[in-house]
């Protein structure tokens, strides 16, 4: 049950694109198409922004997109906006357990 | 509108017990698997446990196995987490989350558990 690996932080200017990687193993990320991404602002509950690797819940802007290749999933934020500054967590189903990444802080410069 | 409201958190001494509750509304509770996820102060998210819609599948993180017990009451639209033998590293905000596509999807606002020696 080892945590997925994410970069501690990424940053970008408004309008730029940033990509957050999430690396696991063939037992989690690579073994299932069940990867989700969550956005969390300080003091708030997490909010799902991507599920099923690349599906976006209704109401989530289309500047958020998800993908997966092998054991690594990625979240891309295109056209970065000030309100995107938050912590982002990936999460993968792994059969008998669920595992999160350590989180990535996105800073809008 | 999906609503998940956690309760039961508080301050407890090491070795003590607490029972968390999560009251669900806005959806057919018995159709969904449910999860508990925690977040220690200043730390990341950690999945704790999940339970299938009719309690036939139950899973735990290694860190809580043997100490925590998840259960649900579909008649009362509630899921519970019985926490025994609490340790200081169990201190966290505990979130209840509804599953979708086998992943936590809708989240409550959380309840704070503080374990002090």
PDB file of C-alpha atoms in Angstrom:
ATOM      1  CA  UNK A   1       0.000   0.000   0.000  1.00  0.00           C
ATOM      2  CA  UNK A   2       2.688   2.517  -0.936  1.00  0.00           C
ATOM      3  CA  UNK A   3       1.602   6.046  -1.794  1.00  0.00           C
ATOM      4  CA  UNK A   4       1.642   7.161  -5.401  1.00  0.00           C
ATOM      5  CA  UNK A   5       4.441   9.572  -6.317  1.00  0.00           C
ATOM      6  CA  UNK A   6       3.639  13.171  -7.201  1.00  0.00           C
ATOM      7  CA  UNK A   7       5.907  16.225  -7.434  1.00  0.00           C
ATOM      8  CA  UNK A   8       5.714  18.334  -4.282  1.00  0.00           C
ATOM      9  CA  UNK A   9       5.013  21.512  -6.204  1.00  0.00           C
ATOM     10  CA  UNK A  10       4.508  22.998  -9.646  1.00  0.00           C
ATOM     11  CA  UNK A  11       3.982  26.585 -10.679  1.00  0.00           C
ATOM     12  CA  UNK A  12       2.958  28.588 -13.687  1.00  0.00           C
ATOM     13  CA  UNK A  13       1.830  32.020 -14.778  1.00  0.00           C
ATOM     14  CA  UNK A  14      -1.809  32.787 -15.579  1.00  0.00           C
ATOM     15  CA  UNK A  15      -2.718  31.378 -18.970  1.00  0.00           C
ATOM     16  CA  UNK A  16       0.091  28.823 -18.996  1.00  0.00           C
ATOM     17  CA  UNK A  17      -0.327  25.057 -18.805  1.00  0.00           C
ATOM     18  CA  UNK A  18       1.000  22.845 -16.032  1.00  0.00           C
ATOM     19  CA  UNK A  19       1.099  19.063 -15.805  1.00  0.00           C
ATOM     20  CA  UNK A  20       1.217  17.001 -12.632  1.00  0.00           C
ATOM     21  CA  UNK A  21       2.456  13.437 -12.826  1.00  0.00           C
ATOM     22  CA  UNK A  22       1.331  10.571 -10.619  1.00  0.00           C
ATOM     23  CA  UNK A  23       3.457   7.437 -10.694  1.00  0.00           C
ATOM     24  CA  UNK A  24       2.385   4.119  -9.282  1.00  0.00           C
ATOM     25  CA  UNK A  25       2.834   0.480 -10.191  1.00  0.00           C
ATOM     26  CA  UNK A  26       1.166  -2.203 -12.247  1.00  0.00           C
ATOM     27  CA  UNK A  27      -0.823  -3.080  -9.118  1.00  0.00           C
ATOM     28  CA  UNK A  28      -2.567   0.274  -8.992  1.00  0.00           C
ATOM     29  CA  UNK A  29      -2.306   2.986 -11.676  1.00  0.00           C
ATOM     30  CA  UNK A  30      -1.114   0.622 -14.378  1.00  0.00           C
ATOM     31  CA  UNK A  31      -3.572  -2.127 -13.558  1.00  0.00           C
ATOM     32  CA  UNK A  32      -6.880  -0.278 -13.635  1.00  0.00           C
ATOM     33  CA  UNK A  33      -8.547   2.607 -15.422  1.00  0.00           C
ATOM     34  CA  UNK A  34      -9.696   3.942 -12.084  1.00  0.00           C
ATOM     35  CA  UNK A  35      -7.620   7.035 -11.431  1.00  0.00           C
ATOM     36  CA  UNK A  36      -9.099  10.166  -9.916  1.00  0.00           C
ATOM     37  CA  UNK A  37      -7.768  13.630  -9.241  1.00  0.00           C
ATOM     38  CA  UNK A  38      -8.881  15.931  -6.443  1.00  0.00           C
ATOM     39  CA  UNK A  39      -8.473  19.629  -5.877  1.00  0.00           C
ATOM     40  CA  UNK A  40      -8.286  20.895  -2.311  1.00  0.00           C
ATOM     41  CA  UNK A  41      -8.249  24.521  -1.236  1.00  0.00           C
ATOM     42  CA  UNK A  42      -7.031  25.373   2.285  1.00  0.00           C
ATOM     43  CA  UNK A  43      -9.515  24.408   4.972  1.00  0.00           C
ATOM     44  CA  UNK A  44     -11.873  22.781   2.481  1.00  0.00           C
ATOM     45  CA  UNK A  45     -12.831  19.218   1.650  1.00  0.00           C
ATOM     46  CA  UNK A  46     -11.322  17.670  -1.481  1.00  0.00           C
ATOM     47  CA  UNK A  47     -13.313  18.003  -4.679  1.00  0.00           C
ATOM     48  CA  UNK A  48     -13.125  15.508  -7.548  1.00  0.00           C
ATOM     49  CA  UNK A  49     -12.035  17.079 -10.824  1.00  0.00           C
ATOM     50  CA  UNK A  50     -11.190  13.949 -12.827  1.00  0.00           C
ATOM     51  CA  UNK A  51     -12.376  10.357 -12.420  1.00  0.00           C
ATOM     52  CA  UNK A  52     -11.972   7.236 -14.518  1.00  0.00           C
ATOM     53  CA  UNK A  53      -8.567   8.563 -15.724  1.00  0.00           C
ATOM     54  CA  UNK A  54     -10.006  11.271 -17.976  1.00  0.00           C
ATOM     55  CA  UNK A  55     -13.680  11.901 -17.183  1.00  0.00           C
ATOM     56  CA  UNK A  56     -14.695  15.323 -15.941  1.00  0.00           C
ATOM     57  CA  UNK A  57     -17.639  15.754 -13.546  1.00  0.00           C
ATOM     58  CA  UNK A  58     -20.258  18.236 -14.627  1.00  0.00           C
ATOM     59  CA  UNK A  59     -19.303  21.730 -13.610  1.00  0.00           C
ATOM     60  CA  UNK A  60     -15.551  21.157 -13.768  1.00  0.00           C
ATOM     61  CA  UNK A  61     -13.952  23.462 -16.362  1.00  0.00           C
ATOM     62  CA  UNK A  62     -12.587  21.771 -19.468  1.00  0.00           C
ATOM     63  CA  UNK A  63      -9.166  23.268 -18.813  1.00  0.00           C
ATOM     64  CA  UNK A  64      -8.664  20.285 -16.495  1.00  0.00           C
ATOM     65  CA  UNK A  65      -7.786  17.059 -18.307  1.00  0.00           C
ATOM     66  CA  UNK A  66      -6.459  13.656 -17.303  1.00  0.00           C
ATOM     67  CA  UNK A  67      -4.552  10.902 -19.028  1.00  0.00           C
ATOM     68  CA  UNK A  68      -2.589   7.763 -18.291  1.00  0.00           C
ATOM     69  CA  UNK A  69       0.339   5.927 -19.829  1.00  0.00           C
ATOM     70  CA  UNK A  70       1.542   2.733 -18.244  1.00  0.00           C
ATOM     71  CA  UNK A  71       2.022   3.229 -14.509  1.00  0.00           C
ATOM     72  CA  UNK A  72       1.872   7.031 -14.680  1.00  0.00           C
ATOM     73  CA  UNK A  73      -1.224   9.209 -14.718  1.00  0.00           C
ATOM     74  CA  UNK A  74      -1.174  12.925 -15.455  1.00  0.00           C
ATOM     75  CA  UNK A  75      -3.338  15.941 -14.764  1.00  0.00           C
ATOM     76  CA  UNK A  76      -2.999  18.947 -17.062  1.00  0.00           C
ATOM     77  CA  UNK A  77      -4.371  22.355 -16.246  1.00  0.00           C
ATOM     78  CA  UNK A  78      -4.522  24.466 -19.391  1.00  0.00           C
ATOM     79  CA  UNK A  79      -4.974  28.221 -19.230  1.00  0.00           C
ATOM     80  CA  UNK A  80      -4.023  28.426 -15.570  1.00  0.00           C
ATOM     81  CA  UNK A  81      -6.194  30.767 -13.498  1.00  0.00           C
ATOM     82  CA  UNK A  82      -5.680  32.293 -10.066  1.00  0.00           C
ATOM     83  CA  UNK A  83      -8.401  30.132  -8.524  1.00  0.00           C
ATOM     84  CA  UNK A  84      -6.529  26.997  -9.602  1.00  0.00           C
ATOM     85  CA  UNK A  85      -3.974  27.601  -6.858  1.00  0.00           C
ATOM     86  CA  UNK A  86      -4.576  24.652  -4.557  1.00  0.00           C
ATOM     87  CA  UNK A  87      -3.332  21.206  -3.582  1.00  0.00           C
ATOM     88  CA  UNK A  88      -3.972  18.383  -6.038  1.00  0.00           C
ATOM     89  CA  UNK A  89      -4.062  14.677  -5.212  1.00  0.00           C
ATOM     90  CA  UNK A  90      -4.182  11.677  -7.494  1.00  0.00           C
ATOM     91  CA  UNK A  91      -5.815   8.458  -6.372  1.00  0.00           C
ATOM     92  CA  UNK A  92      -5.943   4.954  -7.767  1.00  0.00           C
ATOM     93  CA  UNK A  93      -8.037   1.883  -7.189  1.00  0.00           C
ATOM     94  CA  UNK A  94      -5.916  -1.169  -6.402  1.00  0.00           C
ATOM     95  CA  UNK A  95      -8.384  -3.989  -5.913  1.00  0.00           C
ATOM     96  CA  UNK A  96      -8.466  -4.494  -2.169  1.00  0.00           C
ATOM     97  CA  UNK A  97      -7.363  -0.978  -1.332  1.00  0.00           C
ATOM     98  CA  UNK A  98      -7.286   2.586  -2.626  1.00  0.00           C
ATOM     99  CA  UNK A  99      -4.136   4.674  -2.657  1.00  0.00           C
ATOM    100  CA  UNK A 100      -3.501   8.405  -2.845  1.00  0.00           C
ATOM    101  CA  UNK A 101      -0.525  10.381  -4.030  1.00  0.00           C
ATOM    102  CA  UNK A 102       1.330  12.641  -1.636  1.00  0.00           C
ATOM    103  CA  UNK A 103      -0.157  15.764  -3.166  1.00  0.00           C
ATOM    104  CA  UNK A 104       1.126  18.586  -5.357  1.00  0.00           C
ATOM    105  CA  UNK A 105       0.855  22.257  -4.518  1.00  0.00           C
ATOM    106  CA  UNK A 106       0.064  24.328  -7.594  1.00  0.00           C
ATOM    107  CA  UNK A 107       1.156  27.949  -7.357  1.00  0.00           C
ATOM    108  CA  UNK A 108      -0.061  30.580  -9.792  1.00  0.00           C
ATOM    109  CA  UNK A 109       2.721  33.130 -10.165  1.00  0.00           C
TER     110      UNK A 109
ATOM    111  CA  UNK B   1     -28.067  17.215  -3.824  1.00  0.00           C
ATOM    112  CA  UNK B   2     -25.691  14.726  -2.244  1.00  0.00           C
ATOM    113  CA  UNK B   3     -24.977  15.524   1.401  1.00  0.00           C
ATOM    114  CA  UNK B   4     -22.578  13.715   3.699  1.00  0.00           C
ATOM    115  CA  UNK B   5     -22.330  14.912   7.290  1.00  0.00           C
ATOM    116  CA  UNK B   6     -19.697  13.436   9.584  1.00  0.00           C
ATOM    117  CA  UNK B   7     -19.884  13.526  13.373  1.00  0.00           C
ATOM    118  CA  UNK B   8     -18.320  11.921  16.411  1.00  0.00           C
ATOM    119  CA  UNK B   9     -14.872  13.451  16.310  1.00  0.00           C
ATOM    120  CA  UNK B  10     -13.197  14.893  19.362  1.00  0.00           C
ATOM    121  CA  UNK B  11     -10.291  14.655  21.770  1.00  0.00           C
ATOM    122  CA  UNK B  12      -9.324  11.240  23.103  1.00  0.00           C
ATOM    123  CA  UNK B  13      -6.312   9.816  24.899  1.00  0.00           C
ATOM    124  CA  UNK B  14      -3.980   7.275  23.363  1.00  0.00           C
ATOM    125  CA  UNK B  15      -5.421   3.792  23.628  1.00  0.00           C
ATOM    126  CA  UNK B  16      -8.966   5.134  23.670  1.00  0.00           C
ATOM    127  CA  UNK B  17     -11.868   4.668  21.290  1.00  0.00           C
ATOM    128  CA  UNK B  18     -14.159   6.800  19.167  1.00  0.00           C
ATOM    129  CA  UNK B  19     -17.031   6.049  16.844  1.00  0.00           C
ATOM    130  CA  UNK B  20     -17.477   8.262  13.812  1.00  0.00           C
ATOM    131  CA  UNK B  21     -20.771   8.529  11.969  1.00  0.00           C
ATOM    132  CA  UNK B  22     -21.626   9.805   8.514  1.00  0.00           C
ATOM    133  CA  UNK B  23     -25.233  10.663   7.688  1.00  0.00           C
ATOM    134  CA  UNK B  24     -26.023  10.579   3.975  1.00  0.00           C
ATOM    135  CA  UNK B  25     -28.862  12.191   2.054  1.00  0.00           C
ATOM    136  CA  UNK B  26     -29.786  13.165  -1.483  1.00  0.00           C
ATOM    137  CA  UNK B  27     -29.202   9.747  -3.048  1.00  0.00           C
ATOM    138  CA  UNK B  28     -30.170   6.093  -2.679  1.00  0.00           C
ATOM    139  CA  UNK B  29     -27.643   5.164  -0.013  1.00  0.00           C
ATOM    140  CA  UNK B  30     -27.889   1.402  -0.474  1.00  0.00           C
ATOM    141  CA  UNK B  31     -26.761   1.738  -4.107  1.00  0.00           C
ATOM    142  CA  UNK B  32     -23.291   3.010  -3.253  1.00  0.00           C
ATOM    143  CA  UNK B  33     -20.050   1.848  -1.716  1.00  0.00           C
ATOM    144  CA  UNK B  34     -18.704   4.207   0.931  1.00  0.00           C
ATOM    145  CA  UNK B  35     -15.251   5.215   2.131  1.00  0.00           C
ATOM    146  CA  UNK B  36     -13.445   6.853   5.020  1.00  0.00           C
ATOM    147  CA  UNK B  37     -10.430   8.970   4.138  1.00  0.00           C
ATOM    148  CA  UNK B  38      -8.301  10.923   6.612  1.00  0.00           C
ATOM    149  CA  UNK B  39      -5.915  13.840   6.508  1.00  0.00           C
ATOM    150  CA  UNK B  40      -3.455  14.546   9.292  1.00  0.00           C
ATOM    151  CA  UNK B  41      -2.761  18.239   9.990  1.00  0.00           C
ATOM    152  CA  UNK B  42      -0.661  19.669   7.177  1.00  0.00           C
ATOM    153  CA  UNK B  43      -0.388  16.286   5.475  1.00  0.00           C
ATOM    154  CA  UNK B  44      -1.895  14.537   2.473  1.00  0.00           C
ATOM    155  CA  UNK B  45      -4.928  12.340   2.044  1.00  0.00           C
ATOM    156  CA  UNK B  46      -4.872   8.746   3.265  1.00  0.00           C
ATOM    157  CA  UNK B  47      -7.537   6.189   2.405  1.00  0.00           C
ATOM    158  CA  UNK B  48      -8.677   4.382   5.580  1.00  0.00           C
ATOM    159  CA  UNK B  49     -11.443   1.943   4.716  1.00  0.00           C
ATOM    160  CA  UNK B  50     -14.249   1.130   2.314  1.00  0.00           C
ATOM    161  CA  UNK B  51     -17.463  -0.868   2.505  1.00  0.00           C
ATOM    162  CA  UNK B  52     -19.619  -2.156  -0.319  1.00  0.00           C
ATOM    163  CA  UNK B  53     -23.288  -1.320  -0.634  1.00  0.00           C
ATOM    164  CA  UNK B  54     -24.501  -4.368   1.305  1.00  0.00           C
ATOM    165  CA  UNK B  55     -21.407  -4.783   3.475  1.00  0.00           C
ATOM    166  CA  UNK B  56     -20.206  -7.893   1.661  1.00  0.00           C
ATOM    167  CA  UNK B  57     -16.838  -6.353   0.802  1.00  0.00           C
ATOM    168  CA  UNK B  58     -14.859  -4.484   3.453  1.00  0.00           C
ATOM    169  CA  UNK B  59     -11.284  -3.277   3.116  1.00  0.00           C
ATOM    170  CA  UNK B  60      -8.830  -1.468   5.366  1.00  0.00           C
ATOM    171  CA  UNK B  61      -5.534   0.329   5.067  1.00  0.00           C
ATOM    172  CA  UNK B  62      -2.690  -1.612   6.675  1.00  0.00           C
ATOM    173  CA  UNK B  63      -2.213   1.271   9.132  1.00  0.00           C
ATOM    174  CA  UNK B  64      -5.627   0.686  10.752  1.00  0.00           C
ATOM    175  CA  UNK B  65      -6.256  -3.013  10.169  1.00  0.00           C
ATOM    176  CA  UNK B  66      -7.220  -4.762  13.376  1.00  0.00           C
ATOM    177  CA  UNK B  67      -7.998  -1.482  15.178  1.00  0.00           C
ATOM    178  CA  UNK B  68     -10.729   0.151  13.066  1.00  0.00           C
ATOM    179  CA  UNK B  69     -14.052  -1.333  11.966  1.00  0.00           C
ATOM    180  CA  UNK B  70     -16.259   0.102   9.242  1.00  0.00           C
ATOM    181  CA  UNK B  71     -19.973  -0.637   9.136  1.00  0.00           C
ATOM    182  CA  UNK B  72     -23.163   0.765   7.657  1.00  0.00           C
ATOM    183  CA  UNK B  73     -26.882   0.859   8.292  1.00  0.00           C
ATOM    184  CA  UNK B  74     -28.758   1.210   5.008  1.00  0.00           C
ATOM    185  CA  UNK B  75     -32.048   1.732   6.843  1.00  0.00           C
ATOM    186  CA  UNK B  76     -30.568   4.798   8.538  1.00  0.00           C
ATOM    187  CA  UNK B  77     -28.520   5.995   5.543  1.00  0.00           C
ATOM    188  CA  UNK B  78     -25.393   5.988   7.670  1.00  0.00           C
ATOM    189  CA  UNK B  79     -21.863   4.656   7.657  1.00  0.00           C
ATOM    190  CA  UNK B  80     -19.715   4.313  10.755  1.00  0.00           C
ATOM    191  CA  UNK B  81     -16.078   3.971  11.722  1.00  0.00           C
ATOM    192  CA  UNK B  82     -15.317   2.391  15.080  1.00  0.00           C
ATOM    193  CA  UNK B  83     -11.773   3.345  16.058  1.00  0.00           C
ATOM    194  CA  UNK B  84     -10.080   1.450  18.887  1.00  0.00           C
ATOM    195  CA  UNK B  85      -6.556   1.492  20.314  1.00  0.00           C
ATOM    196  CA  UNK B  86      -6.092   5.008  19.026  1.00  0.00           C
ATOM    197  CA  UNK B  87      -2.571   6.357  18.554  1.00  0.00           C
ATOM    198  CA  UNK B  88      -1.299   9.896  18.202  1.00  0.00           C
ATOM    199  CA  UNK B  89      -0.691   9.330  14.487  1.00  0.00           C
ATOM    200  CA  UNK B  90      -4.428   8.673  14.034  1.00  0.00           C
ATOM    201  CA  UNK B  91      -5.027  12.386  14.667  1.00  0.00           C
ATOM    202  CA  UNK B  92      -6.608  13.757  11.510  1.00  0.00           C
ATOM    203  CA  UNK B  93      -9.695  15.115   9.839  1.00  0.00           C
ATOM    204  CA  UNK B  94     -11.769  12.109   8.870  1.00  0.00           C
ATOM    205  CA  UNK B  95     -13.836  12.417   5.706  1.00  0.00           C
ATOM    206  CA  UNK B  96     -16.709  10.237   4.601  1.00  0.00           C
ATOM    207  CA  UNK B  97     -16.876   9.833   0.810  1.00  0.00           C
ATOM    208  CA  UNK B  98     -19.367   8.246  -1.555  1.00  0.00           C
ATOM    209  CA  UNK B  99     -17.945   6.009  -4.263  1.00  0.00           C
ATOM    210  CA  UNK B 100     -18.322   6.407  -7.986  1.00  0.00           C
ATOM    211  CA  UNK B 101     -16.450   4.224 -10.452  1.00  0.00           C
ATOM    212  CA  UNK B 102     -14.764   2.542  -7.461  1.00  0.00           C
ATOM    213  CA  UNK B 103     -13.254   5.820  -6.278  1.00  0.00           C
ATOM    214  CA  UNK B 104     -14.139   8.390  -3.596  1.00  0.00           C
ATOM    215  CA  UNK B 105     -16.293  10.932  -5.402  1.00  0.00           C
ATOM    216  CA  UNK B 106     -18.549  13.036  -3.165  1.00  0.00           C
ATOM    217  CA  UNK B 107     -17.038  14.136   0.138  1.00  0.00           C
ATOM    218  CA  UNK B 108     -18.346  15.400   3.445  1.00  0.00           C
ATOM    219  CA  UNK B 109     -16.797  18.307   5.314  1.00  0.00           C
ATOM    220  CA  UNK B 110     -14.948  16.071   7.751  1.00  0.00           C
ATOM    221  CA  UNK B 111     -14.728  15.605  11.498  1.00  0.00           C
ATOM    222  CA  UNK B 112     -11.562  16.232  13.508  1.00  0.00           C
ATOM    223  CA  UNK B 113     -10.079  13.518  15.680  1.00  0.00           C
ATOM    224  CA  UNK B 114      -7.298  14.473  18.075  1.00  0.00           C
ATOM    225  CA  UNK B 115      -5.458  11.748  19.967  1.00  0.00           C
ATOM    226  CA  UNK B 116      -3.362  13.015  22.828  1.00  0.00           C
ATOM    227  CA  UNK B 117      -1.048  11.261  25.210  1.00  0.00           C
TER     228      UNK B 117
END
